[in-house]
Structure formats: structure tokens, C-alpha cells
PDB file of C-alpha atoms and ligand atoms in Angstrom:
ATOM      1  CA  UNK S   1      19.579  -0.670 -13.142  1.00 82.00           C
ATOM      2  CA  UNK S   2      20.982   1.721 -15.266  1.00 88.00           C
ATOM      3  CA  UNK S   3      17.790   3.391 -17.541  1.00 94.00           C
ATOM      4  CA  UNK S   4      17.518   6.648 -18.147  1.00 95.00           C
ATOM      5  CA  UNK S   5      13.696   7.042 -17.173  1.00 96.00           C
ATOM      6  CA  UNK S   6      14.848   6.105 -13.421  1.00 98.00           C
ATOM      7  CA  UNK S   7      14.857   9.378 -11.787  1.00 97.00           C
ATOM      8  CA  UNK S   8      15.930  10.621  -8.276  1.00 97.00           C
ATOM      9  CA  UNK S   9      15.927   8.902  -5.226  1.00 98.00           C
ATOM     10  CA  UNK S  10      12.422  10.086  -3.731  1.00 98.00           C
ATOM     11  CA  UNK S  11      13.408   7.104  -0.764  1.00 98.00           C
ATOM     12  CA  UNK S  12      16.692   5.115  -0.352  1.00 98.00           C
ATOM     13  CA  UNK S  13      16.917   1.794   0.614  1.00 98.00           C
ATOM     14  CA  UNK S  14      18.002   2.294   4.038  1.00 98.00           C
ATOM     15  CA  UNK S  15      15.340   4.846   4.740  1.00 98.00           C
ATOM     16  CA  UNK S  16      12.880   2.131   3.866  1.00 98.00           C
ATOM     17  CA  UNK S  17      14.441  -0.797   6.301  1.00 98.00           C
ATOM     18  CA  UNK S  18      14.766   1.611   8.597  1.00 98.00           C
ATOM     19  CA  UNK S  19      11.003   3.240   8.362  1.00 98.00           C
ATOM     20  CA  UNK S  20       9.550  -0.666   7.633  1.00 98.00           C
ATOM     21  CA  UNK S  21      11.443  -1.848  10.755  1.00 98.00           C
ATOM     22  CA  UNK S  22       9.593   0.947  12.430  1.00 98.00           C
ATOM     23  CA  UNK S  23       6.178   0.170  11.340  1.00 98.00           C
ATOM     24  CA  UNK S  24       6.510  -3.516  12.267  1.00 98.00           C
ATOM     25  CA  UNK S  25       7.216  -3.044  15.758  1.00 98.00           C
ATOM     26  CA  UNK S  26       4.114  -0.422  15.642  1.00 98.00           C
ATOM     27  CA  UNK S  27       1.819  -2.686  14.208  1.00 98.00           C
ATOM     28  CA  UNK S  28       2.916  -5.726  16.566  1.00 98.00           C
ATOM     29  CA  UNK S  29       2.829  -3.681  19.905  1.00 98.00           C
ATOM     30  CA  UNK S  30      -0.788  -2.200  18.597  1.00 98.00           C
ATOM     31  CA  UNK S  31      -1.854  -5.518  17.647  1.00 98.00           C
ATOM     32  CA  UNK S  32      -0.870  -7.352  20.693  1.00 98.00           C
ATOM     33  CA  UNK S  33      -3.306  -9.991  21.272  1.00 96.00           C
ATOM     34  CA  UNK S  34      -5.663  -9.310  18.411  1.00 97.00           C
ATOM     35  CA  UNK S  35      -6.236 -11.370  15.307  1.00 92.00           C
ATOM     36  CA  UNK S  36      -4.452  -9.338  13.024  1.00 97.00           C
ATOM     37  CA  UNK S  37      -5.486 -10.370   8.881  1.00 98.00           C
ATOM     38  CA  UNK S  38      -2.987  -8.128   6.245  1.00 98.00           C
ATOM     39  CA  UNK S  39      -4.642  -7.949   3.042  1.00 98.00           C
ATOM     40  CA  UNK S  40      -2.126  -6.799   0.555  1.00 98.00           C
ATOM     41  CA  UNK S  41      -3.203  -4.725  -2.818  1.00 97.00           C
ATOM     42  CA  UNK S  42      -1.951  -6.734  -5.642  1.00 97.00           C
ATOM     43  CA  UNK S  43       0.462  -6.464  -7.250  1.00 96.00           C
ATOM     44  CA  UNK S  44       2.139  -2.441  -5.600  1.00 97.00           C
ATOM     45  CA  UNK S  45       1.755  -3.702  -2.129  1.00 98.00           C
ATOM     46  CA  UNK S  46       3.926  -6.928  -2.674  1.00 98.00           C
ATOM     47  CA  UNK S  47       7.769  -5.801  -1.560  1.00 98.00           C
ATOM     48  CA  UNK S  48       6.121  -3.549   1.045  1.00 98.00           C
ATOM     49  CA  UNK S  49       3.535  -6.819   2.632  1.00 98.00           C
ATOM     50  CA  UNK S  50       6.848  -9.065   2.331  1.00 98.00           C
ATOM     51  CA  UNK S  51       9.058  -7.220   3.953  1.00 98.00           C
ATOM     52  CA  UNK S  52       6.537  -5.457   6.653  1.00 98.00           C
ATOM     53  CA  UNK S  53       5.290  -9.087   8.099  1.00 98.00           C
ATOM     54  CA  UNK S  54       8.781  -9.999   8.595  1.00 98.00           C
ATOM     55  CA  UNK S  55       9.489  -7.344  10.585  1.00 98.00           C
ATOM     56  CA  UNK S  56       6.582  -7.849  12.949  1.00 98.00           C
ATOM     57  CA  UNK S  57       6.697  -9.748  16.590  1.00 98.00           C
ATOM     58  CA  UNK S  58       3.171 -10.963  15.961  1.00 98.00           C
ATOM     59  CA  UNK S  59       1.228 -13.666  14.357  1.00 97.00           C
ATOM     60  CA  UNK S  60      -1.340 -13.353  11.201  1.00 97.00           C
ATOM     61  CA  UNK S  61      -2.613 -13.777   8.388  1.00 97.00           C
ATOM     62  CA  UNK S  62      -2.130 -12.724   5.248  1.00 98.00           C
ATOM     63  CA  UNK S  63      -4.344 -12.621   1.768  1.00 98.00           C
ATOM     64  CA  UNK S  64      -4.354 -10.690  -1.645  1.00 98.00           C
ATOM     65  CA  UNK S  65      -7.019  -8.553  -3.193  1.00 97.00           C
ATOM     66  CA  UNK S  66      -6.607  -7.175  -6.680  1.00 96.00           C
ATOM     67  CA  UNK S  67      -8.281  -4.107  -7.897  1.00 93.00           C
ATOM     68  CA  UNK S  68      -8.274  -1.888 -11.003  1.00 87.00           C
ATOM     69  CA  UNK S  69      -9.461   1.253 -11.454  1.00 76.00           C
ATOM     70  CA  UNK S  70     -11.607   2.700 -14.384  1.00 66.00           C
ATOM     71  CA  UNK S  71     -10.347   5.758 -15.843  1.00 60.00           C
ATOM     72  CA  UNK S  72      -7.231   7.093 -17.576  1.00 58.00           C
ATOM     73  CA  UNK S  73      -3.832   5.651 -17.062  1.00 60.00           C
ATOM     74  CA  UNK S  74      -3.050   8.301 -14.674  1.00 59.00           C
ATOM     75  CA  UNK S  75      -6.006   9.238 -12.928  1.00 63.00           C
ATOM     76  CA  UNK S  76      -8.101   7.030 -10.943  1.00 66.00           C
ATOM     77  CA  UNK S  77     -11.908   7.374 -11.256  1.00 67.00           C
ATOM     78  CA  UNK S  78     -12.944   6.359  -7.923  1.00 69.00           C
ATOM     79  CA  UNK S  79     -15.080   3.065  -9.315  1.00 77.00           C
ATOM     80  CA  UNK S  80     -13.014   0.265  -9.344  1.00 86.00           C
ATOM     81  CA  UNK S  81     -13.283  -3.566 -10.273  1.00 90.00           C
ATOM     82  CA  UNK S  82     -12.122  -6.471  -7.915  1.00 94.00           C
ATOM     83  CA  UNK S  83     -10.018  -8.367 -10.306  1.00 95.00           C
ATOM     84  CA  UNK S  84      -9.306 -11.409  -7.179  1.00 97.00           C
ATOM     85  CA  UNK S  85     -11.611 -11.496  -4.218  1.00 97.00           C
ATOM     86  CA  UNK S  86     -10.017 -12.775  -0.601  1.00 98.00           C
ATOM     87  CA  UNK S  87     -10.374 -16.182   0.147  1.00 96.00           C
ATOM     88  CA  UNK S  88     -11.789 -16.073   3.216  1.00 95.00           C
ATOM     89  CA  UNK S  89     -14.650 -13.935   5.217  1.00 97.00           C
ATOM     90  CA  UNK S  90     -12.928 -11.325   7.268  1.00 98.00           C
ATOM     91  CA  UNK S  91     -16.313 -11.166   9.847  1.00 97.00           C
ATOM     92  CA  UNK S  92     -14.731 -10.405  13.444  1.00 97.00           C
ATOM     93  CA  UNK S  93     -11.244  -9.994  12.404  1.00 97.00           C
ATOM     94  CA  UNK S  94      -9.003  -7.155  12.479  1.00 98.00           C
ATOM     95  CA  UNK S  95      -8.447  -5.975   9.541  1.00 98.00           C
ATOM     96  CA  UNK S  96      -5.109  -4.234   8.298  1.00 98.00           C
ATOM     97  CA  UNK S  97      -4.650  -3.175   4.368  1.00 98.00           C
ATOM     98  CA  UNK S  98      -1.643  -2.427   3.146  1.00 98.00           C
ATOM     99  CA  UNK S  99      -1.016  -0.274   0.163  1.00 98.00           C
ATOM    100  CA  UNK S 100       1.383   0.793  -1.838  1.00 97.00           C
ATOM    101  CA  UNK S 101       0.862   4.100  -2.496  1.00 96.00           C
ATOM    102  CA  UNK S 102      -2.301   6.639  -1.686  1.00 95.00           C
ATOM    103  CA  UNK S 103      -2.545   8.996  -4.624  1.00 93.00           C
ATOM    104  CA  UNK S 104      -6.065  10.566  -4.689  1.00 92.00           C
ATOM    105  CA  UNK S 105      -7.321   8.048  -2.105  1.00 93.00           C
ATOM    106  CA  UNK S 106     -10.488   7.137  -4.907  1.00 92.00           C
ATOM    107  CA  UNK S 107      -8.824   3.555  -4.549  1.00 91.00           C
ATOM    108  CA  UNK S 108      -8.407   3.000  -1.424  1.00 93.00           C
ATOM    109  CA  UNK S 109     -11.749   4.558  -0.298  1.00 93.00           C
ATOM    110  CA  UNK S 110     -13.928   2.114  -2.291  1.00 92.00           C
ATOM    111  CA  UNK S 111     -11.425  -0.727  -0.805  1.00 94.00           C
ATOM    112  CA  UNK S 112     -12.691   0.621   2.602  1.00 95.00           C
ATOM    113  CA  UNK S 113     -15.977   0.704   1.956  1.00 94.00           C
ATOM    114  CA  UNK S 114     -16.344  -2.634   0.023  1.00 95.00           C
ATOM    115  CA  UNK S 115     -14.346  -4.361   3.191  1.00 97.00           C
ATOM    116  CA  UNK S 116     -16.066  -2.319   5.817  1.00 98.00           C
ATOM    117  CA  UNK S 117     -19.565  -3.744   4.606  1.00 98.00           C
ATOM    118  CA  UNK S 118     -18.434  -7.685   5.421  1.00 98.00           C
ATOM    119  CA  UNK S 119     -18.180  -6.730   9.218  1.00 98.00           C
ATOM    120  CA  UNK S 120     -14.404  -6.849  10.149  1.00 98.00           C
ATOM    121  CA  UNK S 121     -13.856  -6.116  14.318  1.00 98.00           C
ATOM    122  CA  UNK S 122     -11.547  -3.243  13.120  1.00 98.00           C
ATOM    123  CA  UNK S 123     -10.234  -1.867   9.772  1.00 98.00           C
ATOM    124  CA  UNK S 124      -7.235   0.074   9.210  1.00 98.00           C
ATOM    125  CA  UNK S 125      -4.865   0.924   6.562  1.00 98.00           C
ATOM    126  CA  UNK S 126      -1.362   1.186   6.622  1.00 98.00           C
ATOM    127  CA  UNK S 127       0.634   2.681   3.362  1.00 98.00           C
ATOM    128  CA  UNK S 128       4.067   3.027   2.423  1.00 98.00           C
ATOM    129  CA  UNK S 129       3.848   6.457   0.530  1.00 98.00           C
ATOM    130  CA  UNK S 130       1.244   8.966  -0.391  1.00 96.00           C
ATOM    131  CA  UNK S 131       1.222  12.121  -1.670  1.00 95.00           C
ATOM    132  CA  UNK S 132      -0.898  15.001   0.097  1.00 91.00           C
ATOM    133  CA  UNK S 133      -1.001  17.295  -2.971  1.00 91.00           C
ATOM    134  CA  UNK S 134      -3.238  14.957  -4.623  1.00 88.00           C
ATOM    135  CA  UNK S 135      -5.540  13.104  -2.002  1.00 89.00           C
ATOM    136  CA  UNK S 136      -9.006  13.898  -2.806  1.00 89.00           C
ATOM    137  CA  UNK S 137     -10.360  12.222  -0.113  1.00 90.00           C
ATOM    138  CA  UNK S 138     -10.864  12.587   3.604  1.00 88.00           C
ATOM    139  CA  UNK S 139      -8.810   9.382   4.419  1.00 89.00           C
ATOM    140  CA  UNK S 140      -5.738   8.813   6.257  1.00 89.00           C
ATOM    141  CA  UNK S 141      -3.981   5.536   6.821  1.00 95.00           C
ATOM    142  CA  UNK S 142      -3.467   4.998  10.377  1.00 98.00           C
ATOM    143  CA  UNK S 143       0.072   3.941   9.464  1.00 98.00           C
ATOM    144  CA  UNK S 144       1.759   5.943   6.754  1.00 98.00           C
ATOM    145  CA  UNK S 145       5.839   5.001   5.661  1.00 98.00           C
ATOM    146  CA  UNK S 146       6.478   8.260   3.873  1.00 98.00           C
ATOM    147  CA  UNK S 147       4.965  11.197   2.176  1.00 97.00           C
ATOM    148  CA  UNK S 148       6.265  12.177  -1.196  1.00 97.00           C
ATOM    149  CA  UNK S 149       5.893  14.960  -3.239  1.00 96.00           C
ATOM    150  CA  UNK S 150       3.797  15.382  -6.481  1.00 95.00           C
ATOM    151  CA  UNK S 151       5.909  13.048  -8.630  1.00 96.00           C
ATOM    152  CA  UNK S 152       4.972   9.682 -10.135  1.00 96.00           C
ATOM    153  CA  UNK S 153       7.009   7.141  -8.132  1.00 98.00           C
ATOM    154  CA  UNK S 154       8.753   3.842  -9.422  1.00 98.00           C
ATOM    155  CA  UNK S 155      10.289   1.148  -7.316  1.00 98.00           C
ATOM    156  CA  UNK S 156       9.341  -1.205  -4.000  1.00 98.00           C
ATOM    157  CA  UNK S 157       6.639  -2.260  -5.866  1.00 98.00           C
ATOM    158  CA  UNK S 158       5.903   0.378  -7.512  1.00 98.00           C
ATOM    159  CA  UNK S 159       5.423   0.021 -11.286  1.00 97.00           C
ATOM    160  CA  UNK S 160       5.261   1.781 -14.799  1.00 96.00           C
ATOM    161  CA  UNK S 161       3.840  -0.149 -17.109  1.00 95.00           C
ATOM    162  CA  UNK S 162       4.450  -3.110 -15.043  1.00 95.00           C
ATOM    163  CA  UNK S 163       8.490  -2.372 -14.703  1.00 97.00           C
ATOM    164  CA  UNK S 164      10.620  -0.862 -12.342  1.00 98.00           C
ATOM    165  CA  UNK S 165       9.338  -2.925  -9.518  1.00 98.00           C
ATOM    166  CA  UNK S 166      12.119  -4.896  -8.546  1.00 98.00           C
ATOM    167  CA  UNK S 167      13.997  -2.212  -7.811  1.00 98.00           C
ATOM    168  CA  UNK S 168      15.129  -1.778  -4.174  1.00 97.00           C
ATOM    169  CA  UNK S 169      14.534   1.574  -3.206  1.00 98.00           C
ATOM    170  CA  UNK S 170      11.593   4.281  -4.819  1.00 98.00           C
ATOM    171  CA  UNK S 171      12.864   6.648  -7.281  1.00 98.00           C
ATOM    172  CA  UNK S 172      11.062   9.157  -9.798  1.00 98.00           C
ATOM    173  CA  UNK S 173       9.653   8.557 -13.180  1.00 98.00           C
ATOM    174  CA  UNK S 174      11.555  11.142 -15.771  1.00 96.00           C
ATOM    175  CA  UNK S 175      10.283  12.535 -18.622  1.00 82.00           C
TER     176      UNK S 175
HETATM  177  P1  IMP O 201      -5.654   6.434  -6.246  1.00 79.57           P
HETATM  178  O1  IMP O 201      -6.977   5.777  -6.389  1.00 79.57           O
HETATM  179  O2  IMP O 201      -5.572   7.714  -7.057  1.00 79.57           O
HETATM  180  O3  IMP O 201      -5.256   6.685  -4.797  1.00 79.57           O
HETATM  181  O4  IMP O 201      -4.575   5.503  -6.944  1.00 79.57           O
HETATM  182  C1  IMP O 201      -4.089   4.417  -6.299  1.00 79.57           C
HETATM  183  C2  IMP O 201      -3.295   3.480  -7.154  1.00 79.57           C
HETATM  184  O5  IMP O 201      -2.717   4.091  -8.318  1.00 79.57           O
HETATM  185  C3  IMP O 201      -2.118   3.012  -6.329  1.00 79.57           C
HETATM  186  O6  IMP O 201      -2.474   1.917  -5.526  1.00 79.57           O
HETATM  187  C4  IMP O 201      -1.102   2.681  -7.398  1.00 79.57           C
HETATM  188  O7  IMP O 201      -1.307   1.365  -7.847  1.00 79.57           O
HETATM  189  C5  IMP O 201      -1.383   3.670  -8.500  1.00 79.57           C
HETATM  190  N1  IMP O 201      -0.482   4.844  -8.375  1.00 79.57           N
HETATM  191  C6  IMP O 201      -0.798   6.061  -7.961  1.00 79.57           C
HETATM  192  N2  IMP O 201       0.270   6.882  -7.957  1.00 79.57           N
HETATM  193  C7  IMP O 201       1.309   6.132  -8.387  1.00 79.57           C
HETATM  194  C8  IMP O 201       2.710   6.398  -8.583  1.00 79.57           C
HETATM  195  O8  IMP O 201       3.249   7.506  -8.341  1.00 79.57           O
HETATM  196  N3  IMP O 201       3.456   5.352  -9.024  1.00 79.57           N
HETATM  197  C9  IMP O 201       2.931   4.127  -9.279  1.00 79.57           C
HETATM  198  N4  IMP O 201       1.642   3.824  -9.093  1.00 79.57           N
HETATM  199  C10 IMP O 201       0.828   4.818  -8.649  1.00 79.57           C
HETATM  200 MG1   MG O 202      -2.001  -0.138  -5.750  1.00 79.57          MG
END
């Protein structure tokens, strides 16, 4: 894609088959033997999800939440709105979420508690990138891809103003 706001590489391609390849074969040997229920965070988490399942050994199930988060454009306020609900109780099953990205962790930490309070056997997160300068939280994903710096990320997923997702690797906003 050639567009000028596309900035550096933050991670290439190859480190993300490489580091998703890794994570698979994680999550399946940790998972052994457990019913293991992905819920991916619409719409970030969707390359990530797609590309993580495939990778694992294991059976499961997958299901989509969407959230959105009250507040500025680029700050998240910590209260957040389910937008789509999952279709099914997750009572007694082992929970894994998988993000995109953990940015102050405001998001993710009402996700927890919101999920944590319909009983799973075990909840977990796992996220491709976050970004310790900003996490406001005491949270960390039990399985993390990558840690980036301080820069707002486009790519795998990731989106400004809804674009830039398609693209196969995660790069840095300009401007
Ligand atoms: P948090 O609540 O501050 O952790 O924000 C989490 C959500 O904000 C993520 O799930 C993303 O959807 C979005 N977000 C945060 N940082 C970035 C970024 O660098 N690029 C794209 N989306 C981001
Ligand atoms: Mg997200």
C-alpha cells in the first residue's frame, strides 16, 4: 500500500508468523485437555484470532464480543459499552480473550471484569501488542505477541479510522 501516513515497520510480517506460530503451540500445550473458548475483540482482534487458531494443535471454540469505549478518540475512559454480547454462557469454560492491542488496559480490564462475573473455570488474556508506557492498569495478559513503543500502531487488524487493517504486517501512524 503505498500512503504516505503508513509509517515504519513497528513488526514485519515474518516476525508475526513467526511469534503467532509461537503462541499457538503455547496455548495448545497449556490447554491440553481443557475446553478452551477464544473470544475475539471485534473488529482489532480479527487477523490476530484467524491466524492464532490455525496455528493451534487443539480444539475450541470461538465467539466475538464488541466493545466501545466512551471518551476521546484517543484515550479510552475505562467505561465501555458492549456493542454484541457472546452467544453463548461461558459458565465452566476456559476462557481465553484475545486482543489486539493493550494500550492503557481501561478496555480490557472492564472486559475482565464483565466476563469474570458469568463464572468461567479460568480466564486469561492473550494480546498481540501492548505498549508499557501507557498501561494504567495492573493487568498483564498471560500471553503477550510483542511490546511496542509509545506510537499509535496500524495494521493486523489494527485500524485508523477503520483503514489500514488489511495490511499484513503493523506499522506506525505518521503525522
Ligand atoms: P485501552 O482501553 O486504552 O487499552 O484501549 C484499547 C483499545 O484501543 C484497543 O483494543 C484498540 O482497539 C484501541 N487502540 C489502542 N491503541 C491503539 C493503536 O495504537 N492503534 C490502533 N488501535 C489502538
Ligand atoms: Mg480492540
Amino acid at each position: 500500500m503505498n500512503d504516505p501516513a503508513i509509517g515504519e515497520t513497528l513488526v514485519s510480517s515474518e516476525d508475526l508468523r513467526r511469534r503467532v506460530a509461537e503462541l499457538g503451540k503455547q496455548i495448545s500445550e497449556e490447554y491440553e485437555g481443557r475446553d478452551l473458548f477464544m473470544i475475539g475483540v471485534l473488529k482489532g482482534a480479527v487477523l490476530f484470532l484467524a491466524d492464532l487458531m490455525r496455528s493451534l494443535t487443539i480444539s475450541c471454540e470461538v465467539d466475538f464480543m464488541a466493545v466501545s469505549s466512551y471518551g476521546s478518540q484517543t484515550d479510552s475512559s475505562g467505561v465501555v459499552r458492549i456493542l454484541k454480547d457472546l452467544d453463548a454462557p461461558i459458565e465452566g469454560r476456559h476462557v481465553l480473550i484475545i486482543e489486539d492491542i493493550v494500550d492503557s488496559g481501561l478496555t480490557l480490564q472492564y472486559l475482565m471484569r464483565t466476563l469474570a462475573a458469568r463464572n468461567p473455570a479460568s480466564l486469561e488474556v492473550c494480546a498481540l501488542l501492548t505498549k508499557p508506557e501507557r498501561l494504567r492498569v495492573d493487568l498483564s495478559p498471560r500471553y503477550l505477541g510483542f511490546e511496542i513503543p509509545n506510537r499509535f500502531a496500524i495494521g493486523y487488524g489494527l485500524d485508523h479510522g477503520q483503514r489500514y487493517r488489511n495490511l499484513d504486517y503493523v506499522a506506525a501512524l505518521n503525522g
